Short mmCIF file of C-alpha atoms in Angstrom, two decimals:
data_model
loop_
_atom_site.label_atom_id
_atom_site.label_comp_id
_atom_site.label_asym_id
_atom_site.label_seq_id
_atom_site.Cartn_x
_atom_site.Cartn_y
_atom_site.Cartn_z
CA MET A 1 -0.04 -0.04 0.00
CA LYS A 2 2.77 2.16 0.80
CA LEU A 3 4.06 1.82 -2.94
CA LEU A 4 0.91 2.67 -4.59
CA LYS A 5 0.30 5.84 -1.96
CA ARG A 6 3.79 7.14 -3.23
CA LEU A 7 2.68 6.45 -6.94
CA PHE A 8 -0.65 8.03 -6.41
CA LEU A 9 0.90 11.36 -4.79
CA THR A 10 3.23 11.54 -7.53
CA ALA A 11 0.55 11.34 -10.18
CA LEU A 12 -1.28 14.00 -8.21
CA ALA A 13 1.59 16.41 -8.04
CA ILE A 14 2.03 16.05 -12.07
CA ALA A 15 -1.67 16.66 -12.45
CA ALA A 16 -1.60 19.84 -10.54
CA LEU A 17 1.58 20.87 -12.57
CA ALA A 18 -0.39 20.37 -15.91
CA PHE A 19 -2.75 22.88 -15.11
CA VAL A 20 -0.36 25.70 -13.42
CA PRO A 21 -0.51 28.56 -16.06
CA GLN A 22 2.84 28.34 -17.99
CA ALA A 23 4.35 25.74 -15.87
CA ASN A 24 5.21 23.46 -18.93
CA THR A 25 7.04 26.45 -20.46
CA LEU A 26 10.65 25.06 -20.89
CA THR A 27 12.15 28.66 -21.61
CA ALA A 28 11.01 31.91 -20.47
CA LYS A 29 10.98 35.21 -22.58
CA ALA A 30 12.29 38.21 -20.74
CA ALA A 31 10.05 41.04 -20.35
CA ALA A 32 10.55 43.97 -22.82
CA THR A 33 12.20 47.10 -21.03
CA THR A 34 11.62 50.49 -21.99
CA PHE A 35 14.39 53.10 -22.20
CA THR A 36 13.70 56.75 -22.34
CA VAL A 37 16.62 59.09 -23.79
CA LYS A 38 16.68 62.65 -22.98
CA TYR A 39 18.95 65.24 -23.19
CA VAL A 40 19.75 67.03 -19.90
CA PRO A 41 21.28 70.39 -19.91
CA GLU A 42 22.80 70.09 -16.37
CA ASN A 43 24.97 67.20 -17.53
CA SER A 44 25.31 68.44 -21.13
CA GLU A 45 24.72 64.99 -22.47
CA TRP A 46 21.91 62.60 -23.30
CA ARG A 47 20.71 60.69 -20.35
CA VAL A 48 19.15 57.40 -20.07
CA GLN A 49 16.44 55.96 -17.60
CA PRO A 50 15.00 52.37 -17.76
CA LEU A 51 11.31 53.98 -17.45
CA SER A 52 8.26 54.44 -19.97
CA SER A 53 8.65 58.19 -19.35
CA TRP A 54 11.26 60.62 -18.13
CA ASP A 55 11.22 61.03 -14.09
CA ALA A 56 13.54 64.09 -13.02
CA ALA A 57 13.11 62.97 -9.57
CA LYS A 58 15.14 59.68 -10.62
CA GLY A 59 18.73 59.16 -11.50
CA HIS A 60 19.89 58.44 -15.00
CA GLY A 61 22.83 56.93 -16.85
CA ASP A 62 24.75 57.97 -20.00
CA LEU A 63 24.22 55.95 -23.26
CA GLY A 64 26.85 53.42 -22.33
CA TYR A 65 24.00 52.18 -19.91
CA LEU A 66 21.56 51.72 -22.98
CA TYR A 67 24.19 50.08 -25.09
CA THR A 68 24.92 47.53 -22.08
CA ASN A 69 21.58 46.82 -21.24
CA VAL A 70 19.41 46.89 -24.17
CA LYS A 71 18.14 43.48 -25.60
CA ASP A 72 15.75 42.08 -28.10
CA GLY A 73 12.25 43.00 -27.94
CA ASP A 74 13.04 46.27 -25.97
CA ILE A 75 11.66 49.85 -26.53
CA ILE A 76 13.54 52.98 -27.11
CA VAL A 77 11.97 56.47 -26.68
CA VAL A 78 14.02 59.49 -27.46
CA VAL A 79 12.68 62.82 -26.25
CA GLY A 80 14.02 66.15 -27.12
CA ASP A 81 13.13 69.63 -28.07
CA SER A 82 14.71 72.40 -30.02
CA SER A 83 17.56 72.92 -27.58
CA SER A 84 18.43 69.26 -27.70
CA PRO A 85 21.51 68.58 -29.88
CA ALA A 86 21.84 66.13 -32.74
CA LEU A 87 21.82 62.35 -31.49
CA LYS A 88 23.54 59.30 -33.20
CA LEU A 89 22.26 55.78 -31.54
CA SER A 90 23.87 52.62 -32.60
CA ILE A 91 21.96 49.57 -31.63
CA GLY A 92 22.65 45.86 -32.39
CA ALA A 93 19.62 44.26 -30.75
CA LYS A 94 15.98 43.94 -32.32
CA ILE A 95 14.06 46.69 -31.07
CA SER A 96 10.35 46.31 -31.11
CA ASN A 97 9.63 50.17 -31.28
CA VAL A 98 11.66 53.24 -31.49
CA THR A 99 9.74 56.56 -30.92
CA ILE A 100 11.29 60.11 -31.58
CA TYR A 101 9.50 62.76 -30.13
CA GLY A 102 10.49 66.38 -30.35
CA VAL A 103 13.96 66.10 -31.51
CA THR A 104 14.25 68.90 -34.28
CA ASN A 105 17.96 68.75 -34.44
CA GLY A 106 17.94 65.07 -35.80
CA VAL A 107 18.41 61.54 -34.61
CA THR A 108 20.47 59.10 -36.50
CA TYR A 109 19.55 55.59 -35.66
CA GLU A 110 21.82 52.73 -36.85
CA THR A 111 21.31 49.08 -36.44
CA GLY A 112 22.81 45.82 -37.93
CA SER A 113 19.69 44.21 -36.87
CA GLU A 114 16.32 45.51 -37.27
CA VAL A 115 13.33 47.48 -35.76
CA THR A 116 9.97 46.47 -35.94
CA ASP A 117 8.06 49.90 -35.50
CA VAL A 118 9.73 53.58 -35.71
CA TYR A 119 7.64 56.46 -34.75
CA VAL A 120 8.83 59.91 -35.80
CA LEU A 121 6.55 62.76 -34.14
CA LYS A 122 6.44 66.36 -33.19
CA GLY A 123 8.88 67.89 -35.78
CA SER A 124 11.41 65.33 -35.21
CA ILE A 125 14.17 64.73 -38.07
CA ALA A 126 15.28 61.07 -38.29
CA THR A 127 17.89 59.05 -40.18
CA LEU A 128 17.21 55.52 -40.29
CA ASP A 129 20.41 53.33 -41.26
CA GLY A 130 19.11 49.84 -40.81
CA TYR A 131 16.21 47.54 -41.46
CA CYS A 132 13.23 49.28 -40.02
CA LYS A 133 10.14 47.10 -40.85
CA ASN A 134 7.58 49.88 -40.50
CA VAL A 135 8.33 53.65 -40.54
CA HIS A 136 5.36 56.05 -39.31
CA VAL A 137 6.13 59.70 -39.93
CA TYR A 138 3.70 62.39 -38.34
CA ASP A 139 2.85 65.92 -39.30
CA ASP A 140 5.73 67.97 -39.89
CA SER A 141 8.24 65.57 -39.08
CA SER A 142 10.92 64.39 -41.89
CA CYS A 143 12.57 60.92 -42.15
CA ASN A 144 15.23 59.49 -44.31
CA VAL A 145 15.10 55.69 -44.66
CA PHE A 146 18.25 54.05 -45.79
CA LYS A 147 17.51 50.32 -45.92
CA ASP A 148 14.33 48.51 -47.51
CA ALA A 149 11.13 49.19 -45.49
CA ASP A 150 8.04 46.90 -45.60
CA LEU A 151 5.63 49.75 -44.71
CA VAL A 152 5.87 53.42 -44.69
CA GLN A 153 3.08 55.63 -43.36
CA ALA A 154 2.58 59.44 -43.57
CA CYS A 155 0.39 60.10 -40.63
CA LYS A 156 -1.59 63.18 -40.07
CA GLU A 157 -2.84 64.44 -36.77
CA SER A 158 -2.52 68.30 -37.12
CA ALA A 159 -0.85 68.56 -40.59
CA MET A 160 0.29 66.66 -43.55
CA THR A 161 3.58 68.40 -44.15
CA MET A 162 6.03 65.66 -43.47
CA ASN A 163 9.10 64.97 -45.64
CA ILE A 164 10.13 61.37 -46.26
CA SER A 165 12.71 59.68 -48.62
CA ALA A 166 13.70 56.36 -48.83
CA VAL A 167 17.16 54.86 -50.44
CA GLY A 168 16.06 51.17 -50.32
CA LYS A 169 12.75 49.48 -51.53
CA VAL A 170 9.61 50.24 -49.97
CA GLY A 171 6.71 47.46 -50.28
CA HIS A 172 3.81 49.70 -49.20
CA TYR A 173 3.48 53.34 -48.75
CA GLN A 174 0.05 54.71 -47.06
CA THR A 175 -1.36 58.17 -46.21
CA VAL A 176 -3.35 58.24 -42.94
CA ASP A 177 -5.51 61.18 -41.90
CA ASN A 178 -6.33 60.88 -37.98
CA GLY A 179 -6.63 56.90 -38.27
CA THR A 180 -8.35 57.02 -41.62
CA VAL A 181 -6.41 55.41 -44.58
CA LEU A 182 -6.45 57.88 -47.46
CA LYS A 183 -4.39 56.13 -50.01
CA ASP A 184 -2.01 52.88 -50.63
CA TYR A 185 0.79 52.66 -52.95
CA TYR A 186 2.94 49.55 -53.43
CA ASN A 187 6.04 48.23 -54.58
CA PHE A 188 8.39 51.23 -54.79
CA ALA A 189 11.63 50.76 -56.65
CA ALA A 190 14.90 51.37 -54.76
CA ASN A 191 15.73 55.29 -54.10
CA THR A 192 12.45 56.37 -55.53
CA LEU A 193 9.95 57.02 -52.66
CA ARG A 194 9.90 61.03 -52.09
CA VAL A 195 7.45 62.82 -50.16
CA GLU A 196 7.69 66.49 -49.95
CA LYS A 197 5.35 68.47 -47.44
CA GLY A 198 2.91 65.59 -47.44
CA GLU A 199 2.69 65.32 -51.21
CA LEU A 200 4.13 62.07 -53.05
CA LYS A 201 6.66 63.22 -55.70
CA THR A 202 7.59 59.63 -56.83
CA ASN A 203 7.13 59.12 -60.67
CA ALA A 204 4.23 56.85 -61.05
CA ALA A 205 6.33 54.57 -63.14
CA ASN A 206 8.36 53.56 -60.22
CA TYR A 207 5.44 51.98 -58.12
CA SER A 208 1.95 50.42 -58.11
CA THR A 209 -1.43 51.40 -57.08
CA THR A 210 -2.38 47.60 -56.95
CA ALA A 211 -1.02 45.19 -54.25
CA THR A 212 0.49 42.21 -55.57
CA ALA A 213 2.12 39.15 -54.04
CA THR A 214 5.91 40.59 -54.79
CA GLY A 215 7.23 43.10 -52.34
CA THR A 216 3.99 43.74 -50.42
CA THR A 217 3.04 43.29 -46.85
CA THR A 218 -0.06 43.27 -45.06
CA PRO A 219 -0.82 46.83 -43.75
CA ALA A 220 0.03 47.46 -40.32
CA GLN A 221 -2.71 49.06 -38.01
CA THR A 222 -2.48 52.79 -38.30
CA SER A 223 -1.17 54.13 -34.93
CA THR A 224 -2.43 57.57 -34.95
CA GLY A 225 -2.98 58.44 -31.28
CA THR A 226 -0.97 55.85 -29.74
CA ALA A 227 2.82 57.07 -30.07
CA THR A 228 2.75 59.95 -27.41
CA GLY A 229 6.38 60.46 -26.70
CA THR A 230 6.40 57.93 -23.82
CA ALA A 231 6.46 54.35 -24.11
CA THR A 232 3.20 53.56 -21.91
CA ASN A 233 1.70 52.34 -25.21
CA ASN A 234 3.48 53.46 -28.25
CA GLY A 235 1.59 51.26 -30.53
CA ALA A 236 3.37 48.19 -29.22
CA SER A 237 1.80 46.35 -26.47
CA VAL A 238 3.81 43.54 -24.73
CA SER A 239 1.44 40.39 -24.52
CA PRO A 240 2.82 37.20 -22.21
CA LYS A 241 3.36 34.26 -24.22
CA THR A 242 0.66 31.64 -23.42
CA GLY A 243 1.92 28.19 -23.53
CA GLU A 244 -0.22 25.03 -24.19
CA ASN A 245 -0.54 22.37 -21.68
CA SER A 246 -0.14 19.33 -24.05
CA TYR A 247 3.39 18.52 -22.67
CA ALA A 248 2.22 18.48 -19.03
CA MET A 249 -0.93 16.59 -19.97
CA LEU A 250 1.23 14.05 -21.68
CA LEU A 251 3.27 13.68 -18.04
CA PHE A 252 0.07 13.25 -16.45
CA ALA A 253 -1.35 10.59 -18.77
CA GLY A 254 1.95 8.85 -18.14
CA ALA A 255 1.98 9.06 -14.79
CA ILE A 256 -1.51 7.43 -14.59
CA PHE A 257 -0.47 4.69 -16.63
CA CYS A 258 2.18 3.95 -14.48
CA PHE A 259 -0.13 4.18 -11.47
CA ALA A 260 -2.46 1.79 -13.03
CA GLY A 261 0.46 -0.67 -14.13
CA ALA A 262 1.76 -0.81 -10.66
CA PHE A 263 -1.62 -1.35 -9.23
CA VAL A 264 -2.25 -4.34 -11.67
CA THR A 265 1.10 -5.93 -11.10
CA ARG A 266 0.88 -5.65 -7.33
CA LYS A 267 -2.59 -7.43 -7.28
CA LYS A 268 -1.21 -10.19 -9.61
CA ILE A 269 1.81 -10.86 -7.16
CA ALA A 270 -0.68 -10.69 -4.20
CA ARG A 271 -2.45 -13.56 -5.78
#
């Protein structure tokens, strides 16, 4: 009976494990961190906080802190104004979201990896040197894209006066007015996408108005009103990965099978 009791308790423990959320997840994905980068006049340099918005009451580090700690999936928010000097960031990690807010003297973002979404807002001037999957340029901001992009959006909240140029190919260019898509254009040849003061200047021979299977992407949801200069939302929510219980259920079934087998064997021996 002691053997049966031990087997029963083991099976019960595995059963409980099977229904604990994510207990059967073999690898854990680290939560995304948001880094806010802001020019601090008192330090005469750009400083960094691991926060979704700048907190003047808390300490901050130099750009070396960002380079040391940033990892795949993280979010970077750059907040500036007319007094902020130009900034150059060189990031190797795969960043999920880069938001550039009010940096009128320019931000150069370099990456040997990729960025999922870049938001350029409030009169910012951005140069993107690396693969940026989706680029969203707002109002009177300007953006130069040096590599291929899947989607480029010209987003109006208060004015359709943005300037955009792309050296690489662009799969999909879209104009958006306060969340409403106005027009779609596809398959821009390399070094042809040009937008001046919100007006597309590319020769019609270098793009298509019809989506085709080659070089196009599924349109991303428009992000008007979600990128606000902090990374509380920024159009990119971080959802926990939900695992299935199939692995634990197999363990549970196996334990029950062993329990039943041991019980039958013991009865035969007893006879």
